[in-house]
PDB file of C-alpha atoms in Angstrom:
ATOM      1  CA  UNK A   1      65.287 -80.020 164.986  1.00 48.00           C
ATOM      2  CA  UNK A   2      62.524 -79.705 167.401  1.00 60.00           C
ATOM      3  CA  UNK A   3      63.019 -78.251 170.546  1.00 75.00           C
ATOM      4  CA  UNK A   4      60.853 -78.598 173.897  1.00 83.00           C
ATOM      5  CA  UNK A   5      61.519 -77.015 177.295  1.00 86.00           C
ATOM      6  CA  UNK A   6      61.659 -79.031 179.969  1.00 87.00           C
ATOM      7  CA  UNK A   7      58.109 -78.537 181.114  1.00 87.00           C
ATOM      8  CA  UNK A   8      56.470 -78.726 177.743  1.00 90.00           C
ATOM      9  CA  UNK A   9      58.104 -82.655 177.561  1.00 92.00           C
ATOM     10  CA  UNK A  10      57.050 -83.173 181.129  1.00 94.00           C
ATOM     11  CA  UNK A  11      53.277 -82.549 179.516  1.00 93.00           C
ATOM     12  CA  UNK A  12      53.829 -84.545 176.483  1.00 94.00           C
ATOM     13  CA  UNK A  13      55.283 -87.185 179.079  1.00 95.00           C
ATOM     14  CA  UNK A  14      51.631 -87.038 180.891  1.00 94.00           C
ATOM     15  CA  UNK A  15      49.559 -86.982 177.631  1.00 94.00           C
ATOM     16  CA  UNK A  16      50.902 -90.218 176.367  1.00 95.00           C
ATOM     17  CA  UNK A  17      50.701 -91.680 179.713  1.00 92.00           C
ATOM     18  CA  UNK A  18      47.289 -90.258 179.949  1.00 92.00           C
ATOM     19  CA  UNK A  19      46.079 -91.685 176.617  1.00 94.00           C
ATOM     20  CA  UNK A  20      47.721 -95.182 177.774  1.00 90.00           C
ATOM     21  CA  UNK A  21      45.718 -94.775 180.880  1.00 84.00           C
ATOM     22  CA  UNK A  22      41.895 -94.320 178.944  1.00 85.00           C
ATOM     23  CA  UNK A  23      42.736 -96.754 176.531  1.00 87.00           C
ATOM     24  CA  UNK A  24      43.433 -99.521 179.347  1.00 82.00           C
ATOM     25  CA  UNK A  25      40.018 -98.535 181.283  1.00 75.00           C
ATOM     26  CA  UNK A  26      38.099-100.483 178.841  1.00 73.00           C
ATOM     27  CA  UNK A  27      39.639-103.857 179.694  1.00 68.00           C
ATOM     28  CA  UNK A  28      38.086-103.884 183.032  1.00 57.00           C
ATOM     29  CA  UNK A  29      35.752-106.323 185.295  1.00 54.00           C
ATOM     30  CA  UNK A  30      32.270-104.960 185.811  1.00 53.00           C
ATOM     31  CA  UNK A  31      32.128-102.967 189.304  1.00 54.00           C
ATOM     32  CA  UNK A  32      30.635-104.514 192.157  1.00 58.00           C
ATOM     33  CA  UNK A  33      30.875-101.734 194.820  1.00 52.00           C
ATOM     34  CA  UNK A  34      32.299 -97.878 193.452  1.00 60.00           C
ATOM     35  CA  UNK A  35      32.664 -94.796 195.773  1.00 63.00           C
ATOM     36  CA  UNK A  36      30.602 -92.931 193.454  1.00 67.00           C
ATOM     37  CA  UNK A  37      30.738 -89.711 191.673  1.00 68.00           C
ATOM     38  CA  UNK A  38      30.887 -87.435 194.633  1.00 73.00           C
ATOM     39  CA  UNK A  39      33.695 -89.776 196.115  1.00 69.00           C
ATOM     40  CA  UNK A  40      35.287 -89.203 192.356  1.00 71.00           C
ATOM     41  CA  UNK A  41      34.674 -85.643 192.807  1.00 76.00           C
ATOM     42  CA  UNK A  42      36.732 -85.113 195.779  1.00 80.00           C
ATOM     43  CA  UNK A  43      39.625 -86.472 194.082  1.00 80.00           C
ATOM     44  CA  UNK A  44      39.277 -85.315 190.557  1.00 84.00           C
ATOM     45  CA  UNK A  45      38.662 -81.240 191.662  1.00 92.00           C
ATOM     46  CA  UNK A  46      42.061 -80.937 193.758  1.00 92.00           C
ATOM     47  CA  UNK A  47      43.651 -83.066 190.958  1.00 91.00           C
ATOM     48  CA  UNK A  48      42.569 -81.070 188.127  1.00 94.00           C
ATOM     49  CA  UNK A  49      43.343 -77.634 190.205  1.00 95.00           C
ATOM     50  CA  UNK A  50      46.864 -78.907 191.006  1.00 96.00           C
ATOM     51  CA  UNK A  51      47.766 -79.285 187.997  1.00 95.00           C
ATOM     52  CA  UNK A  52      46.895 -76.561 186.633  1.00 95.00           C
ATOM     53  CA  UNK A  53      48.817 -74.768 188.853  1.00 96.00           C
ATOM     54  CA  UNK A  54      51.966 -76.634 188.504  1.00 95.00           C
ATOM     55  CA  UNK A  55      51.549 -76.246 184.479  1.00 94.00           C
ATOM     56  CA  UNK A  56      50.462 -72.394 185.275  1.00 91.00           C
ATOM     57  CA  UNK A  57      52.565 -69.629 183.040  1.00 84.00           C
ATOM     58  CA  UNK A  58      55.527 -69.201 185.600  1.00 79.00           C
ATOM     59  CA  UNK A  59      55.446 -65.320 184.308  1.00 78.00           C
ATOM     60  CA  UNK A  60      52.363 -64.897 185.668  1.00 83.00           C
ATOM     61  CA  UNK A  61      52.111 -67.000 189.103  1.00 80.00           C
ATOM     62  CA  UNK A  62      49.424 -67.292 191.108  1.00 81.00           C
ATOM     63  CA  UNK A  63      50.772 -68.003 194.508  1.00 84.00           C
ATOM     64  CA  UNK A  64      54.676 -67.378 193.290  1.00 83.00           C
ATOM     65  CA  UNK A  65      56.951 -67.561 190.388  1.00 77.00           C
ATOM     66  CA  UNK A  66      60.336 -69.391 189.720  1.00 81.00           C
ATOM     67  CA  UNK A  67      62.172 -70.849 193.028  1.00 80.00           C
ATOM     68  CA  UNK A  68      64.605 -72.475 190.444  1.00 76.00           C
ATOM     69  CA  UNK A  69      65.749 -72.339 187.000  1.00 78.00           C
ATOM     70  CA  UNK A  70      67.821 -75.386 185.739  1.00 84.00           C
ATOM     71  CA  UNK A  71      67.616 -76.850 182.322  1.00 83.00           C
ATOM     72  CA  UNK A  72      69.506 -79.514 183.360  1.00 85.00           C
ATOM     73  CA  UNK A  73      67.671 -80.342 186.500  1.00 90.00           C
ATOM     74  CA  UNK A  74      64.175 -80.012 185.174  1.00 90.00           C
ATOM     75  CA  UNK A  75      65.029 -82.463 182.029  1.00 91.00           C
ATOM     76  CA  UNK A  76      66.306 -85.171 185.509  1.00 94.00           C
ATOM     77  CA  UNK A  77      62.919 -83.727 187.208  1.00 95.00           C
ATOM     78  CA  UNK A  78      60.744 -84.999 183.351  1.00 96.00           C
ATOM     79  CA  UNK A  79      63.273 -88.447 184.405  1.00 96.00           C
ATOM     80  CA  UNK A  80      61.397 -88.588 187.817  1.00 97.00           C
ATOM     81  CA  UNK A  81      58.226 -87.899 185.827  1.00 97.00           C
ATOM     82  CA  UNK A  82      58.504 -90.644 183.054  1.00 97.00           C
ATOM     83  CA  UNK A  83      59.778 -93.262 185.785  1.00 98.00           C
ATOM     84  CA  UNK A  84      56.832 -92.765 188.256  1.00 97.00           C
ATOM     85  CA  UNK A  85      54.151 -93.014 185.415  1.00 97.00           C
ATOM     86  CA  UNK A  86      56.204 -96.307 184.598  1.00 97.00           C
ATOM     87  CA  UNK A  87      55.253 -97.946 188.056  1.00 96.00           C
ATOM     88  CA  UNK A  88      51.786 -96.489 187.591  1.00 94.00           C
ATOM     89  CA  UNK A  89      51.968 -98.472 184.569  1.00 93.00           C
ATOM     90  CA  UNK A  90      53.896-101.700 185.946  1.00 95.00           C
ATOM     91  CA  UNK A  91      50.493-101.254 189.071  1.00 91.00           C
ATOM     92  CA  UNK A  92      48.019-101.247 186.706  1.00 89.00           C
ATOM     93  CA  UNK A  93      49.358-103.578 184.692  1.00 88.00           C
ATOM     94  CA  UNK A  94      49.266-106.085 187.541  1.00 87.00           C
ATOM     95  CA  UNK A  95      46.183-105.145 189.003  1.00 81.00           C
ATOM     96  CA  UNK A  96      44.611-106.382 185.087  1.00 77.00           C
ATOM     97  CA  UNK A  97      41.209-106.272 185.207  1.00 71.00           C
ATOM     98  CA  UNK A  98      40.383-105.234 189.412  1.00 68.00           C
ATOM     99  CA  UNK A  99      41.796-101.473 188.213  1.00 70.00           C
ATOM    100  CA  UNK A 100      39.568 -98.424 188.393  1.00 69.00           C
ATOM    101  CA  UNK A 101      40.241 -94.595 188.435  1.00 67.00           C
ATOM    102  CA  UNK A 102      38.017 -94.602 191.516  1.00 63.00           C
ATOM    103  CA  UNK A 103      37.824 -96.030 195.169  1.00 63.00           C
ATOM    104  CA  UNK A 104      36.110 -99.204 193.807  1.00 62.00           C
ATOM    105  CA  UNK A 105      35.713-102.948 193.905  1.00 58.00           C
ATOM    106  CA  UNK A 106      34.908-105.592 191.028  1.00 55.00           C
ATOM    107  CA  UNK A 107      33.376-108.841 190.350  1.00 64.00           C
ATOM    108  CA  UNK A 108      35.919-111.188 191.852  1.00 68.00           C
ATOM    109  CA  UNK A 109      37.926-108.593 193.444  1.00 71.00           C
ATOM    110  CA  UNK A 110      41.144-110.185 194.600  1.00 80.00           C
ATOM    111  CA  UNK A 111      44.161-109.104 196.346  1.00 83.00           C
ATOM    112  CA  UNK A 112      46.845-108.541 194.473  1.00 84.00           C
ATOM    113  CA  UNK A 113      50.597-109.305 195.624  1.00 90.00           C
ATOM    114  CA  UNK A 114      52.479-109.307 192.696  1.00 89.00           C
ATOM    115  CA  UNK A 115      54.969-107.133 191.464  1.00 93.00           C
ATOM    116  CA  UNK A 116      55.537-104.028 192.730  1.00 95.00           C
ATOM    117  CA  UNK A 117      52.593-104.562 195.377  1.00 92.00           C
ATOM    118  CA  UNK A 118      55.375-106.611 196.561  1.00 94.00           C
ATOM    119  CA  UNK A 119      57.130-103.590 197.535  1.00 95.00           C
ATOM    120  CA  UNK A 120      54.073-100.811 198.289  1.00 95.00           C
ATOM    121  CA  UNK A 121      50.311-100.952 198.563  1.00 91.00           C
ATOM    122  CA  UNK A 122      49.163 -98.665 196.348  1.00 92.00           C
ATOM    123  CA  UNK A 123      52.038 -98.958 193.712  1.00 94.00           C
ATOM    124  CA  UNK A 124      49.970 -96.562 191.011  1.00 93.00           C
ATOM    125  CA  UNK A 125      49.620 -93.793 193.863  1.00 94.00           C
ATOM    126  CA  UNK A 126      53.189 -94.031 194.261  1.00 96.00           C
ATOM    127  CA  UNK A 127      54.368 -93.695 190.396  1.00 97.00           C
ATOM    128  CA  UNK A 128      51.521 -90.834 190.121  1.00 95.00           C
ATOM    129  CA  UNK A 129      53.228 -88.948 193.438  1.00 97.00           C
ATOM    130  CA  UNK A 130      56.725 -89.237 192.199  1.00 97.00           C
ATOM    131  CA  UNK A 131      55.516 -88.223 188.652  1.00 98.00           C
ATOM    132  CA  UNK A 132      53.619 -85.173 190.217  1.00 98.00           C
ATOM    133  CA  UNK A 133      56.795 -84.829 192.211  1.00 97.00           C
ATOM    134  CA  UNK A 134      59.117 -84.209 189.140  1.00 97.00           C
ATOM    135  CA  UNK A 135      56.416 -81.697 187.434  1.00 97.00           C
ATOM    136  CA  UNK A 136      56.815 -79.816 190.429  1.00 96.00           C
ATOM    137  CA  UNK A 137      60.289 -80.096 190.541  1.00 95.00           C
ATOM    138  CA  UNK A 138      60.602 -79.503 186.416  1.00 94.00           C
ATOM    139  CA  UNK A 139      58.416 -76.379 186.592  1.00 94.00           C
ATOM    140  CA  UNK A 140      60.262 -74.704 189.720  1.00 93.00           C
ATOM    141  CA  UNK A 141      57.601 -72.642 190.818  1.00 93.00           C
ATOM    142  CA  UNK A 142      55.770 -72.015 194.085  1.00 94.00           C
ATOM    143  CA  UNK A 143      52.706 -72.475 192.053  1.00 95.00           C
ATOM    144  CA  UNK A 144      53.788 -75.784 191.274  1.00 96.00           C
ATOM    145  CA  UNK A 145      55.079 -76.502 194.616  1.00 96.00           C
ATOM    146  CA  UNK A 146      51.418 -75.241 195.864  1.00 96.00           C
ATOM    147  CA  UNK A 147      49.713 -77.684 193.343  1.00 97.00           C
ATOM    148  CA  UNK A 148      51.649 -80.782 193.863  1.00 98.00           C
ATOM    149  CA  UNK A 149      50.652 -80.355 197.725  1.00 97.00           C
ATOM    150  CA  UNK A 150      47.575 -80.008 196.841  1.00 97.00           C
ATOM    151  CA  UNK A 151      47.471 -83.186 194.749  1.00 97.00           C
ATOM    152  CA  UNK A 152      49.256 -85.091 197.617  1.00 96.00           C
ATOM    153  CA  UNK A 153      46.623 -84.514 200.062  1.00 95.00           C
ATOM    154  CA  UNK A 154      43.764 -85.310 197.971  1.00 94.00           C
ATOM    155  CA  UNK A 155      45.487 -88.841 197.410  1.00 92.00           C
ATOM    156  CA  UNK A 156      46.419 -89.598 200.890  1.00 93.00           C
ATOM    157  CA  UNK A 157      42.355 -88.932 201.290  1.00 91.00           C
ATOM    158  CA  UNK A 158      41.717 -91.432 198.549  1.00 88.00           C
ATOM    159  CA  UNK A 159      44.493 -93.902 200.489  1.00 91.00           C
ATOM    160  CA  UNK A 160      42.821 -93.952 203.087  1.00 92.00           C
ATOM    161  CA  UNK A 161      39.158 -94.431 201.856  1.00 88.00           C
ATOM    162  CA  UNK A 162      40.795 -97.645 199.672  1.00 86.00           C
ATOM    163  CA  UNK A 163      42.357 -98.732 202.421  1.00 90.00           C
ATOM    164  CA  UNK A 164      39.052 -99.098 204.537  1.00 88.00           C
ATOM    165  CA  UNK A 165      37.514-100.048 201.660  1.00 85.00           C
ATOM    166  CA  UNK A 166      39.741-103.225 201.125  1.00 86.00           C
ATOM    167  CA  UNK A 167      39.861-103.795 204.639  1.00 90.00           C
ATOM    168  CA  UNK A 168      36.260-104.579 205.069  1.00 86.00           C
ATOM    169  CA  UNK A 169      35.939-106.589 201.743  1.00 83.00           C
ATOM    170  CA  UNK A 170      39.548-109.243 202.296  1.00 86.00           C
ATOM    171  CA  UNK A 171      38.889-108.614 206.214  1.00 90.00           C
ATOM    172  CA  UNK A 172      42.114-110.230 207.699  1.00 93.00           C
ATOM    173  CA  UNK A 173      44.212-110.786 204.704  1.00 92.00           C
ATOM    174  CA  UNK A 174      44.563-106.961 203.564  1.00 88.00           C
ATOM    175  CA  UNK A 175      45.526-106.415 207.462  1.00 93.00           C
ATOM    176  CA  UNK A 176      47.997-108.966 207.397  1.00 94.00           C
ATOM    177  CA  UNK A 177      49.537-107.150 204.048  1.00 91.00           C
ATOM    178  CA  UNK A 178      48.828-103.790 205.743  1.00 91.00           C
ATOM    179  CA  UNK A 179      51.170-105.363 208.205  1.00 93.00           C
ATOM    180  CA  UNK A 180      53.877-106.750 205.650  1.00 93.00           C
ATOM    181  CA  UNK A 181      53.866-104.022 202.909  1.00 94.00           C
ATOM    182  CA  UNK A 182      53.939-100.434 203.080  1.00 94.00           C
ATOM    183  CA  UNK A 183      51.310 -98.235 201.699  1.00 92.00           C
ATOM    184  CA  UNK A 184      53.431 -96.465 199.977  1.00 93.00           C
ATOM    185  CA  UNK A 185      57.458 -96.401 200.577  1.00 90.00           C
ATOM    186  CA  UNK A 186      59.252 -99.501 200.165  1.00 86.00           C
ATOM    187  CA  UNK A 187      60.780 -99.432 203.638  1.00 77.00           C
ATOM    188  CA  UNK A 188      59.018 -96.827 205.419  1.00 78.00           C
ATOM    189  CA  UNK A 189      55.638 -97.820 206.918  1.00 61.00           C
TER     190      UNK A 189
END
């Protein structure tokens, strides 16, 4: 029987999402305003670097090797994993057509309410956060914890460049669901 460590599923966990995610990208609307490929940039570099330091060889860290060793918690870290790629999924799936990898807006752009943007704003920046989280938390490592910080900040960036995006296209209406829903913990503002 085939055997993976805990971190090698939580990688097989991200390719399938992955492949999920660039298979869905070509059922989109056409793009009516996009924050362009420097915009991209500063999300995709401190992406790209963070994980590669939370996949980095813990035997030879960067920043610092194994904080924790548990079998048992990292396979209930690749659990965290799986379930926030799911509400990235169960976002983009109710987002349809509007999604895009980047800041952007499409023909027809509307505001979506539905599902778990019933709960959180930015429901696929949640699921991605939590999934980063449980990498993190599967590899043990200060490289990992290092990269997933990393990874945080450069979404709260791309929040907040959204969020001013969608505020001056629905005006009113995104402040009034800025004012219902939380960006991104149910409950905490």
């Amino acid at each position: 029987m085939l055997s993976l460590s805990p971190l090698s599923l939580n990688a097989w966990i991200w390719i399938v999402w992955f492949l999920y995610w660039l298979a869905a990208a070509y059922f989109v609307q056409a793009t009516k305003a996009s924050e362009g490929m420097l915009g991209r940039m500063q999300h995709l570099v401190p992406l790209l670097g963070g994980f590669a330091l939370i996949f980095n060889d813990p035997a030879h860290p960067l920043i610092y090797g194994r904080w924790h060793h548990s079998a048992a918690g990292a396979y209930a870290a690749d659990a965290l994993t799986a379930a926030g790629l799911l509400i990235a999924v169960w976002g983009r799936l109710h987002l349809g057509r509007y999604w895009s990898g980047m800041v952007t807006l499409k023909e027809g752009h509307r505001l979506i309410r539905t599902g778990p943007y019933r709960f959180v704003r930015h429901p696929l920046y949640t699921g991605f956060i939590a999934a980063v989280l449980g990498s993190t938390l599967a590899a043990g490592t200060g490289d990992a914890l290092a990269g997933f910080v990393v990874i945080l900040i450069a979404y709260l960036i791309k929040l907040r460049r959204e969020e001013a995006l969608l505020t001056r296209e629905f005006g009113d209406e995104y402040l009034r669901f800025k004012k219902e829903v939380p960006a991104l913990v149910p409950g905490i503002a």
